[in-house]
Amino acid sequence: MTRLFGTNGIRGVVNKDMNSELAMGIGKAWGTLLKQTIIHPKCAIGTDARLSNHMLKSAITAGLLSTGCDVCDTGMLPTPTLQYTVKEKQFDAGVIITASHNPPQFNGIKGVASDGTELSKDVEEAIEKIYFSQHFSLAEWGCVGAFSTWDGAIDLYIKGILSTIDTTCIKKQRFHVVLDCGNGVGSLVAPLLLKKLGCTVTELNCTPDGTFPGRHSEPIPENLTELMENVPEANASFGVGQDGDADRAIFVDERGKYIWGDKSLSLVGKYITRDLKGGLTVTPVTTSTCFEDVISKNAGSVVYTKVGSPIVARVMMEKHAVFGGEENGGLIFPGFQYCRDAGMSLAKILEILAKEKKPLSELIAEIPLYELVKTKIVCPNEKKQLVMNQVAEQMQHNKDLSRIDRTDGVKLYLKDGWVLMRPSGTEPIFRVYVEAKEKTRAEQLTIFYKNLVNSLIQHA
Ligand code: MG
């Protein structure tokens, strides 16, 4: 069966692979599935700021209504805001129309379960199966779903965040924050949230605009140069940049230095496990060792998963984790909800700064430093499995090897670092990650393992 759902829902270029027929079909298929277990399902729907949001929202809404599901339109909002709404307002399902940080010509459909988490692979596959079979159970004329709108989601979400953090402590500090929402839907939440926390806000690109006129949407260093320049100029406490649907937040210290997601993840993990005197945390195998270092120091533990935030969130739920997230700025706060959440990340960083009374650069300098090199190698899809098995086999005899992990690809734990070779799910490439204490060592290992994998590919 052809797969529609990828790591983060269904994505594609508008009116090419992401069109209204597909959206309506997904609506019908999902509605059919929901009706199998729920008599009168209620779904919440929302969108990011992309130009095709109404087109896709209307189509998927029509599909859901045709099967007898009620649909409540919550308007334009961040993904975590919709997720929180589904959980708190007891919807049976949620849909967010977003392509996250992808270029403006893209859009996507992401499904949310009744507990606010992203849909599990099983549910996605069940939707796909119905979609391809075209066996939709359409409602009788008098039983089609009812449509309503609700504009209280953002207010509900902000109130929810404020109830989980120490607002008094934050307000006292009168922080000045430079905020770059990249014209994404974080613009509808973050400025308001910061003002409620007594912060002075310098706004960059804080008008939602689906053409992304200010900068590219992904919060990587090359896209946050304006933010990095503005923070020291404004004499601000720190800066924060979000992606298009505001589930990821990246921070910039008071000197304008970009903080990698591993570091902010570790910083938050450090204070959560310190306050709880331990606890289990969850992160994918791609995360830097600095995370495990700070967690172990607080008597906490780390469970590593495959790459993908829905996987991290589900493992966190199963194992009652106290914290988790990805190394790309996607932090998950289980006390609030099981999904990546830029609004909650921002509030938590403010709380840590307020309590520690140290500049962000100083707090980050306390996190152990590692050099992580990320690169890729071209490899035909049909050779991937064989090459990975051969790498694992050859490495058995390497005297530097302490352990091989097969959670996602092959991860080799060496005496002075680790190497991860992960086949891409969508492209004919291996992603190669190498981490060591010294930069030269990381580069040396990268060359060695790239050569090894290349020669295995040639002979496979
Ligand atoms: Mg996103």
JSON list of N, CA and C in Angstrom, two decimals, residues 237-281:
[
{"chain": "A", "resi": 237, "resn": "SER", "atom": "N", "xyz": [17.29, 40.33, 27.24]},
{"chain": "A", "resi": 237, "resn": "SER", "atom": "CA", "xyz": [17.71, 39.21, 28.09]},
{"chain": "A", "resi": 237, "resn": "SER", "atom": "C", "xyz": [18.03, 37.99, 27.24]},
{"chain": "A", "resi": 238, "resn": "PHE", "atom": "N", "xyz": [17.28, 37.79, 26.18]},
{"chain": "A", "resi": 238, "resn": "PHE", "atom": "CA", "xyz": [17.53, 36.70, 25.22]},
{"chain": "A", "resi": 238, "resn": "PHE", "atom": "C", "xyz": [16.60, 36.86, 24.03]},
{"chain": "A", "resi": 239, "resn": "GLY", "atom": "N", "xyz": [16.76, 35.97, 23.05]},
{"chain": "A", "resi": 239, "resn": "GLY", "atom": "CA", "xyz": [15.89, 35.98, 21.88]},
{"chain": "A", "resi": 239, "resn": "GLY", "atom": "C", "xyz": [15.29, 34.61, 21.68]},
{"chain": "A", "resi": 240, "resn": "VAL", "atom": "N", "xyz": [14.15, 34.56, 21.00]},
{"chain": "A", "resi": 240, "resn": "VAL", "atom": "CA", "xyz": [13.55, 33.26, 20.70]},
{"chain": "A", "resi": 240, "resn": "VAL", "atom": "C", "xyz": [12.98, 33.29, 19.29]},
{"chain": "A", "resi": 241, "resn": "GLY", "atom": "N", "xyz": [13.24, 32.22, 18.56]},
{"chain": "A", "resi": 241, "resn": "GLY", "atom": "CA", "xyz": [12.72, 32.07, 17.20]},
{"chain": "A", "resi": 241, "resn": "GLY", "atom": "C", "xyz": [11.87, 30.81, 17.12]},
{"chain": "A", "resi": 242, "resn": "GLN", "atom": "N", "xyz": [10.76, 30.91, 16.41]},
{"chain": "A", "resi": 242, "resn": "GLN", "atom": "CA", "xyz": [9.87, 29.75, 16.30]},
{"chain": "A", "resi": 242, "resn": "GLN", "atom": "C", "xyz": [9.73, 29.32, 14.85]},
{"chain": "A", "resi": 243, "resn": "ASP", "atom": "N", "xyz": [9.25, 28.09, 14.65]},
{"chain": "A", "resi": 243, "resn": "ASP", "atom": "CA", "xyz": [8.96, 27.64, 13.28]},
{"chain": "A", "resi": 243, "resn": "ASP", "atom": "C", "xyz": [7.52, 28.02, 12.92]},
{"chain": "A", "resi": 244, "resn": "GLY", "atom": "N", "xyz": [7.08, 27.65, 11.72]},
{"chain": "A", "resi": 244, "resn": "GLY", "atom": "CA", "xyz": [5.80, 28.12, 11.18]},
{"chain": "A", "resi": 244, "resn": "GLY", "atom": "C", "xyz": [4.58, 27.78, 12.00]},
{"chain": "A", "resi": 245, "resn": "ASP", "atom": "N", "xyz": [4.57, 26.61, 12.66]},
{"chain": "A", "resi": 245, "resn": "ASP", "atom": "CA", "xyz": [3.38, 26.21, 13.43]},
{"chain": "A", "resi": 245, "resn": "ASP", "atom": "C", "xyz": [3.64, 26.24, 14.94]},
{"chain": "A", "resi": 246, "resn": "ALA", "atom": "N", "xyz": [4.78, 26.83, 15.32]},
{"chain": "A", "resi": 246, "resn": "ALA", "atom": "CA", "xyz": [5.09, 27.10, 16.73]},
{"chain": "A", "resi": 246, "resn": "ALA", "atom": "C", "xyz": [5.07, 25.87, 17.63]},
{"chain": "A", "resi": 247, "resn": "ASP", "atom": "N", "xyz": [5.64, 24.78, 17.12]},
{"chain": "A", "resi": 247, "resn": "ASP", "atom": "CA", "xyz": [5.87, 23.66, 18.05]},
{"chain": "A", "resi": 247, "resn": "ASP", "atom": "C", "xyz": [7.35, 23.59, 18.42]},
{"chain": "A", "resi": 248, "resn": "ARG", "atom": "N", "xyz": [8.20, 24.30, 17.64]},
{"chain": "A", "resi": 248, "resn": "ARG", "atom": "CA", "xyz": [9.63, 24.32, 17.95]},
{"chain": "A", "resi": 248, "resn": "ARG", "atom": "C", "xyz": [10.09, 25.73, 18.29]},
{"chain": "A", "resi": 249, "resn": "ALA", "atom": "N", "xyz": [10.93, 25.83, 19.33]},
{"chain": "A", "resi": 249, "resn": "ALA", "atom": "CA", "xyz": [11.48, 27.12, 19.73]},
{"chain": "A", "resi": 249, "resn": "ALA", "atom": "C", "xyz": [12.99, 27.00, 19.86]},
{"chain": "A", "resi": 250, "resn": "ILE", "atom": "N", "xyz": [13.70, 27.98, 19.29]},
{"chain": "A", "resi": 250, "resn": "ILE", "atom": "CA", "xyz": [15.16, 28.02, 19.38]},
{"chain": "A", "resi": 250, "resn": "ILE", "atom": "C", "xyz": [15.55, 29.33, 20.07]},
{"chain": "A", "resi": 251, "resn": "PHE", "atom": "N", "xyz": [16.51, 29.25, 20.95]},
{"chain": "A", "resi": 251, "resn": "PHE", "atom": "CA", "xyz": [16.87, 30.41, 21.76]},
{"chain": "A", "resi": 251, "resn": "PHE", "atom": "C", "xyz": [18.21, 31.01, 21.34]},
{"chain": "A", "resi": 252, "resn": "VAL", "atom": "N", "xyz": [18.35, 32.31, 21.60]},
{"chain": "A", "resi": 252, "resn": "VAL", "atom": "CA", "xyz": [19.56, 33.06, 21.29]},
{"chain": "A", "resi": 252, "resn": "VAL", "atom": "C", "xyz": [19.95, 33.73, 22.61]},
{"chain": "A", "resi": 253, "resn": "ASP", "atom": "N", "xyz": [21.20, 33.59, 23.04]},
{"chain": "A", "resi": 253, "resn": "ASP", "atom": "CA", "xyz": [21.56, 34.16, 24.35]},
{"chain": "A", "resi": 253, "resn": "ASP", "atom": "C", "xyz": [21.69, 35.69, 24.28]},
{"chain": "A", "resi": 254, "resn": "GLU", "atom": "N", "xyz": [21.93, 36.32, 25.42]},
{"chain": "A", "resi": 254, "resn": "GLU", "atom": "CA", "xyz": [21.91, 37.79, 25.50]},
{"chain": "A", "resi": 254, "resn": "GLU", "atom": "C", "xyz": [23.00, 38.44, 24.66]},
{"chain": "A", "resi": 255, "resn": "ARG", "atom": "N", "xyz": [24.01, 37.62, 24.26]},
{"chain": "A", "resi": 255, "resn": "ARG", "atom": "CA", "xyz": [25.07, 38.16, 23.39]},
{"chain": "A", "resi": 255, "resn": "ARG", "atom": "C", "xyz": [24.75, 37.98, 21.91]},
{"chain": "A", "resi": 256, "resn": "GLY", "atom": "N", "xyz": [23.64, 37.31, 21.64]},
{"chain": "A", "resi": 256, "resn": "GLY", "atom": "CA", "xyz": [23.25, 37.09, 20.25]},
{"chain": "A", "resi": 256, "resn": "GLY", "atom": "C", "xyz": [23.72, 35.76, 19.70]},
{"chain": "A", "resi": 257, "resn": "LYS", "atom": "N", "xyz": [24.17, 34.87, 20.58]},
{"chain": "A", "resi": 257, "resn": "LYS", "atom": "CA", "xyz": [24.68, 33.58, 20.13]},
{"chain": "A", "resi": 257, "resn": "LYS", "atom": "C", "xyz": [23.54, 32.55, 20.03]},
{"chain": "A", "resi": 258, "resn": "TYR", "atom": "N", "xyz": [23.51, 31.87, 18.91]},
{"chain": "A", "resi": 258, "resn": "TYR", "atom": "CA", "xyz": [22.52, 30.82, 18.65]},
{"chain": "A", "resi": 258, "resn": "TYR", "atom": "C", "xyz": [22.74, 29.64, 19.59]},
{"chain": "A", "resi": 259, "resn": "ILE", "atom": "N", "xyz": [21.69, 29.16, 20.21]},
{"chain": "A", "resi": 259, "resn": "ILE", "atom": "CA", "xyz": [21.81, 28.00, 21.10]},
{"chain": "A", "resi": 259, "resn": "ILE", "atom": "C", "xyz": [21.20, 26.79, 20.40]},
{"chain": "A", "resi": 260, "resn": "TRP", "atom": "N", "xyz": [22.01, 25.79, 20.17]},
{"chain": "A", "resi": 260, "resn": "TRP", "atom": "CA", "xyz": [21.50, 24.59, 19.50]},
{"chain": "A", "resi": 260, "resn": "TRP", "atom": "C", "xyz": [20.44, 23.91, 20.36]},
{"chain": "A", "resi": 261, "resn": "GLY", "atom": "N", "xyz": [19.52, 23.23, 19.69]},
{"chain": "A", "resi": 261, "resn": "GLY", "atom": "CA", "xyz": [18.40, 22.58, 20.38]},
{"chain": "A", "resi": 261, "resn": "GLY", "atom": "C", "xyz": [18.83, 21.58, 21.44]},
{"chain": "A", "resi": 262, "resn": "ASP", "atom": "N", "xyz": [19.97, 20.91, 21.22]},
{"chain": "A", "resi": 262, "resn": "ASP", "atom": "CA", "xyz": [20.48, 19.94, 22.22]},
{"chain": "A", "resi": 262, "resn": "ASP", "atom": "C", "xyz": [20.70, 20.64, 23.56]},
{"chain": "A", "resi": 263, "resn": "LYS", "atom": "N", "xyz": [21.20, 21.87, 23.44]},
{"chain": "A", "resi": 263, "resn": "LYS", "atom": "CA", "xyz": [21.58, 22.63, 24.64]},
{"chain": "A", "resi": 263, "resn": "LYS", "atom": "C", "xyz": [20.34, 23.10, 25.40]},
{"chain": "A", "resi": 264, "resn": "SER", "atom": "N", "xyz": [19.35, 23.62, 24.67]},
{"chain": "A", "resi": 264, "resn": "SER", "atom": "CA", "xyz": [18.15, 24.09, 25.39]},
{"chain": "A", "resi": 264, "resn": "SER", "atom": "C", "xyz": [17.39, 22.90, 25.97]},
{"chain": "A", "resi": 265, "resn": "LEU", "atom": "N", "xyz": [17.40, 21.79, 25.23]},
{"chain": "A", "resi": 265, "resn": "LEU", "atom": "CA", "xyz": [16.77, 20.56, 25.74]},
{"chain": "A", "resi": 265, "resn": "LEU", "atom": "C", "xyz": [17.46, 20.13, 27.04]},
{"chain": "A", "resi": 266, "resn": "SER", "atom": "N", "xyz": [18.79, 20.18, 27.03]},
{"chain": "A", "resi": 266, "resn": "SER", "atom": "CA", "xyz": [19.56, 19.77, 28.21]},
{"chain": "A", "resi": 266, "resn": "SER", "atom": "C", "xyz": [19.35, 20.73, 29.37]},
{"chain": "A", "resi": 267, "resn": "LEU", "atom": "N", "xyz": [19.28, 22.02, 29.05]},
{"chain": "A", "resi": 267, "resn": "LEU", "atom": "CA", "xyz": [19.10, 23.02, 30.10]},
{"chain": "A", "resi": 267, "resn": "LEU", "atom": "C", "xyz": [17.77, 22.79, 30.84]},
{"chain": "A", "resi": 268, "resn": "VAL", "atom": "N", "xyz": [16.71, 22.63, 30.07]},
{"chain": "A", "resi": 268, "resn": "VAL", "atom": "CA", "xyz": [15.40, 22.42, 30.69]},
{"chain": "A", "resi": 268, "resn": "VAL", "atom": "C", "xyz": [15.37, 21.08, 31.43]},
{"chain": "A", "resi": 269, "resn": "GLY", "atom": "N", "xyz": [15.94, 20.04, 30.79]},
{"chain": "A", "resi": 269, "resn": "GLY", "atom": "CA", "xyz": [15.99, 18.71, 31.42]},
{"chain": "A", "resi": 269, "resn": "GLY", "atom": "C", "xyz": [16.75, 18.74, 32.73]},
{"chain": "A", "resi": 270, "resn": "LYS", "atom": "N", "xyz": [17.81, 19.53, 32.75]},
{"chain": "A", "resi": 270, "resn": "LYS", "atom": "CA", "xyz": [18.64, 19.65, 33.95]},
{"chain": "A", "resi": 270, "resn": "LYS", "atom": "C", "xyz": [17.81, 20.17, 35.13]},
{"chain": "A", "resi": 271, "resn": "TYR", "atom": "N", "xyz": [17.05, 21.25, 34.90]},
{"chain": "A", "resi": 271, "resn": "TYR", "atom": "CA", "xyz": [16.32, 21.85, 36.02]},
{"chain": "A", "resi": 271, "resn": "TYR", "atom": "C", "xyz": [15.08, 21.05, 36.41]},
{"chain": "A", "resi": 272, "resn": "ILE", "atom": "N", "xyz": [14.48, 20.38, 35.43]},
{"chain": "A", "resi": 272, "resn": "ILE", "atom": "CA", "xyz": [13.31, 19.56, 35.77]},
{"chain": "A", "resi": 272, "resn": "ILE", "atom": "C", "xyz": [13.75, 18.36, 36.63]},
{"chain": "A", "resi": 273, "resn": "THR", "atom": "N", "xyz": [14.85, 17.68, 36.22]},
{"chain": "A", "resi": 273, "resn": "THR", "atom": "CA", "xyz": [15.30, 16.52, 37.00]},
{"chain": "A", "resi": 273, "resn": "THR", "atom": "C", "xyz": [15.95, 16.94, 38.32]},
{"chain": "A", "resi": 274, "resn": "ARG", "atom": "N", "xyz": [16.51, 18.13, 38.34]},
{"chain": "A", "resi": 274, "resn": "ARG", "atom": "CA", "xyz": [17.08, 18.61, 39.61]},
{"chain": "A", "resi": 274, "resn": "ARG", "atom": "C", "xyz": [15.95, 18.83, 40.63]},
{"chain": "A", "resi": 275, "resn": "ASP", "atom": "N", "xyz": [14.89, 19.51, 40.20]},
{"chain": "A", "resi": 275, "resn": "ASP", "atom": "CA", "xyz": [13.78, 19.80, 41.10]},
{"chain": "A", "resi": 275, "resn": "ASP", "atom": "C", "xyz": [13.06, 18.53, 41.55]},
{"chain": "A", "resi": 276, "resn": "LEU", "atom": "N", "xyz": [13.01, 17.52, 40.65]},
{"chain": "A", "resi": 276, "resn": "LEU", "atom": "CA", "xyz": [12.30, 16.28, 40.99]},
{"chain": "A", "resi": 276, "resn": "LEU", "atom": "C", "xyz": [13.24, 15.24, 41.60]},
{"chain": "A", "resi": 277, "resn": "LYS", "atom": "N", "xyz": [14.51, 15.59, 41.71]},
{"chain": "A", "resi": 277, "resn": "LYS", "atom": "CA", "xyz": [15.56, 14.67, 42.18]},
{"chain": "A", "resi": 277, "resn": "LYS", "atom": "C", "xyz": [15.58, 13.38, 41.34]},
{"chain": "A", "resi": 278, "resn": "GLY", "atom": "N", "xyz": [15.60, 13.54, 40.04]},
{"chain": "A", "resi": 278, "resn": "GLY", "atom": "CA", "xyz": [15.68, 12.39, 39.13]},
{"chain": "A", "resi": 278, "resn": "GLY", "atom": "C", "xyz": [14.49, 12.35, 38.19]},
{"chain": "A", "resi": 279, "resn": "GLY", "atom": "N", "xyz": [14.21, 11.15, 37.68]},
{"chain": "A", "resi": 279, "resn": "GLY", "atom": "CA", "xyz": [13.08, 10.99, 36.75]},
{"chain": "A", "resi": 279, "resn": "GLY", "atom": "C", "xyz": [13.55, 10.49, 35.40]},
{"chain": "A", "resi": 280, "resn": "LEU", "atom": "N", "xyz": [12.61, 9.87, 34.70]},
{"chain": "A", "resi": 280, "resn": "LEU", "atom": "CA", "xyz": [12.94, 9.31, 33.38]},
{"chain": "A", "resi": 280, "resn": "LEU", "atom": "C", "xyz": [12.69, 10.35, 32.30]},
{"chain": "A", "resi": 281, "resn": "THR", "atom": "N", "xyz": [13.60, 10.44, 31.35]},
{"chain": "A", "resi": 281, "resn": "THR", "atom": "CA", "xyz": [13.44, 11.37, 30.23]},
{"chain": "A", "resi": 281, "resn": "THR", "atom": "C", "xyz": [13.55, 10.59, 28.92]}
]
